[in-house]
Amino acid sequence: MRTALLQSSGRPGSVAANLKVLDEAAGRAAAAGAGLIAAPEMFLTGYAIGDDIARLAEPADGEAADAIAELAARHRIAVAYGYPERAGGRVHNSAQLISADGTRLANYRKTHLFGGFERDHFTPGTTPVVQAELDGFRVGLMICYDVEFPENVRAHALAGTDLLVVPTAQMHPFQFVAESVVPVRAFENQMYVAYVNRVGQEGEFEFVGLSTLAGPDGVARTRAGRAEELLFADADPVLLAASREGNPYLKDRRPGLYGSLI
């Protein structure tokens, strides 16, 4: 499945402008043969927008989700994107996957919040593995800091995730996560990992870009620089099956030894 990664911070504070950026990118991605486009963490509203997070938060089935479902169906491309989700009196840092016919397939709430900024503005999610079937792939969702916990990604591997989509707001000086940790996660868990980042200065944060799609062999199929970019890479089910057959990590696990980890 050809996957497009939209490395962009959009226009922080403007949902309408970000929908327009996503619409234009989805059109370009579909024209290039992509079946899925992924946008970064909090792409819908911007990340470093303070109390506007709560003001702009919407339900998973809100007006913005309807607009993204419409553009997905119009361009015939699945869309994964980050946004602030309002659920009752709480706000979650969430990611949603919408199919190429506009169906809402999966919604994930970030389980591991990073730093005081996120803990001040969000309630952590409690469901570690969220998946959906898309074009023959089992697609999982995770957000940024979540991927830095090996237990999280291993849970997806054991649940059969083929392609883990990770909307991200990775900031300086932690660029080694994009450069080193993400390819290792893909290798040790025998899956594809699509890690799509924000870029540039936003409030107090400097986002480092470096979006990538890493394969089960630990090789980055594509790697962005530090500027806004739409990049493409293929997730190949044949290579994935061959890699899983040749790499015994998951088969050689000894769960009985791991009880002390929890």
mmCIF file of C-alpha atoms in Angstrom, residues 154 158 248-256 258:
data_model
loop_
_atom_site.group_PDB
_atom_site.id
_atom_site.type_symbol
_atom_site.label_atom_id
_atom_site.label_comp_id
_atom_site.label_asym_id
_atom_site.label_seq_id
_atom_site.Cartn_x
_atom_site.Cartn_y
_atom_site.Cartn_z
ATOM 1 C CA ARG A 154 4.997 -5.104 21.179
ATOM 2 C CA LEU A 158 1.110 -9.502 19.255
ATOM 3 C CA PRO A 248 12.139 -15.313 14.880
ATOM 4 C CA TYR A 249 11.734 -12.538 17.478
ATOM 5 C CA LEU A 250 8.027 -13.022 18.056
ATOM 6 C CA LYS A 251 8.179 -16.821 17.824
ATOM 7 C CA ASP A 252 11.134 -17.052 20.223
ATOM 8 C CA ARG A 253 9.572 -14.986 23.003
ATOM 9 C CA ARG A 254 9.339 -16.604 26.444
ATOM 10 C CA PRO A 255 6.441 -14.779 28.125
ATOM 11 C CA GLY A 256 6.795 -16.817 31.305
ATOM 12 C CA TYR A 258 8.570 -11.525 31.718
#
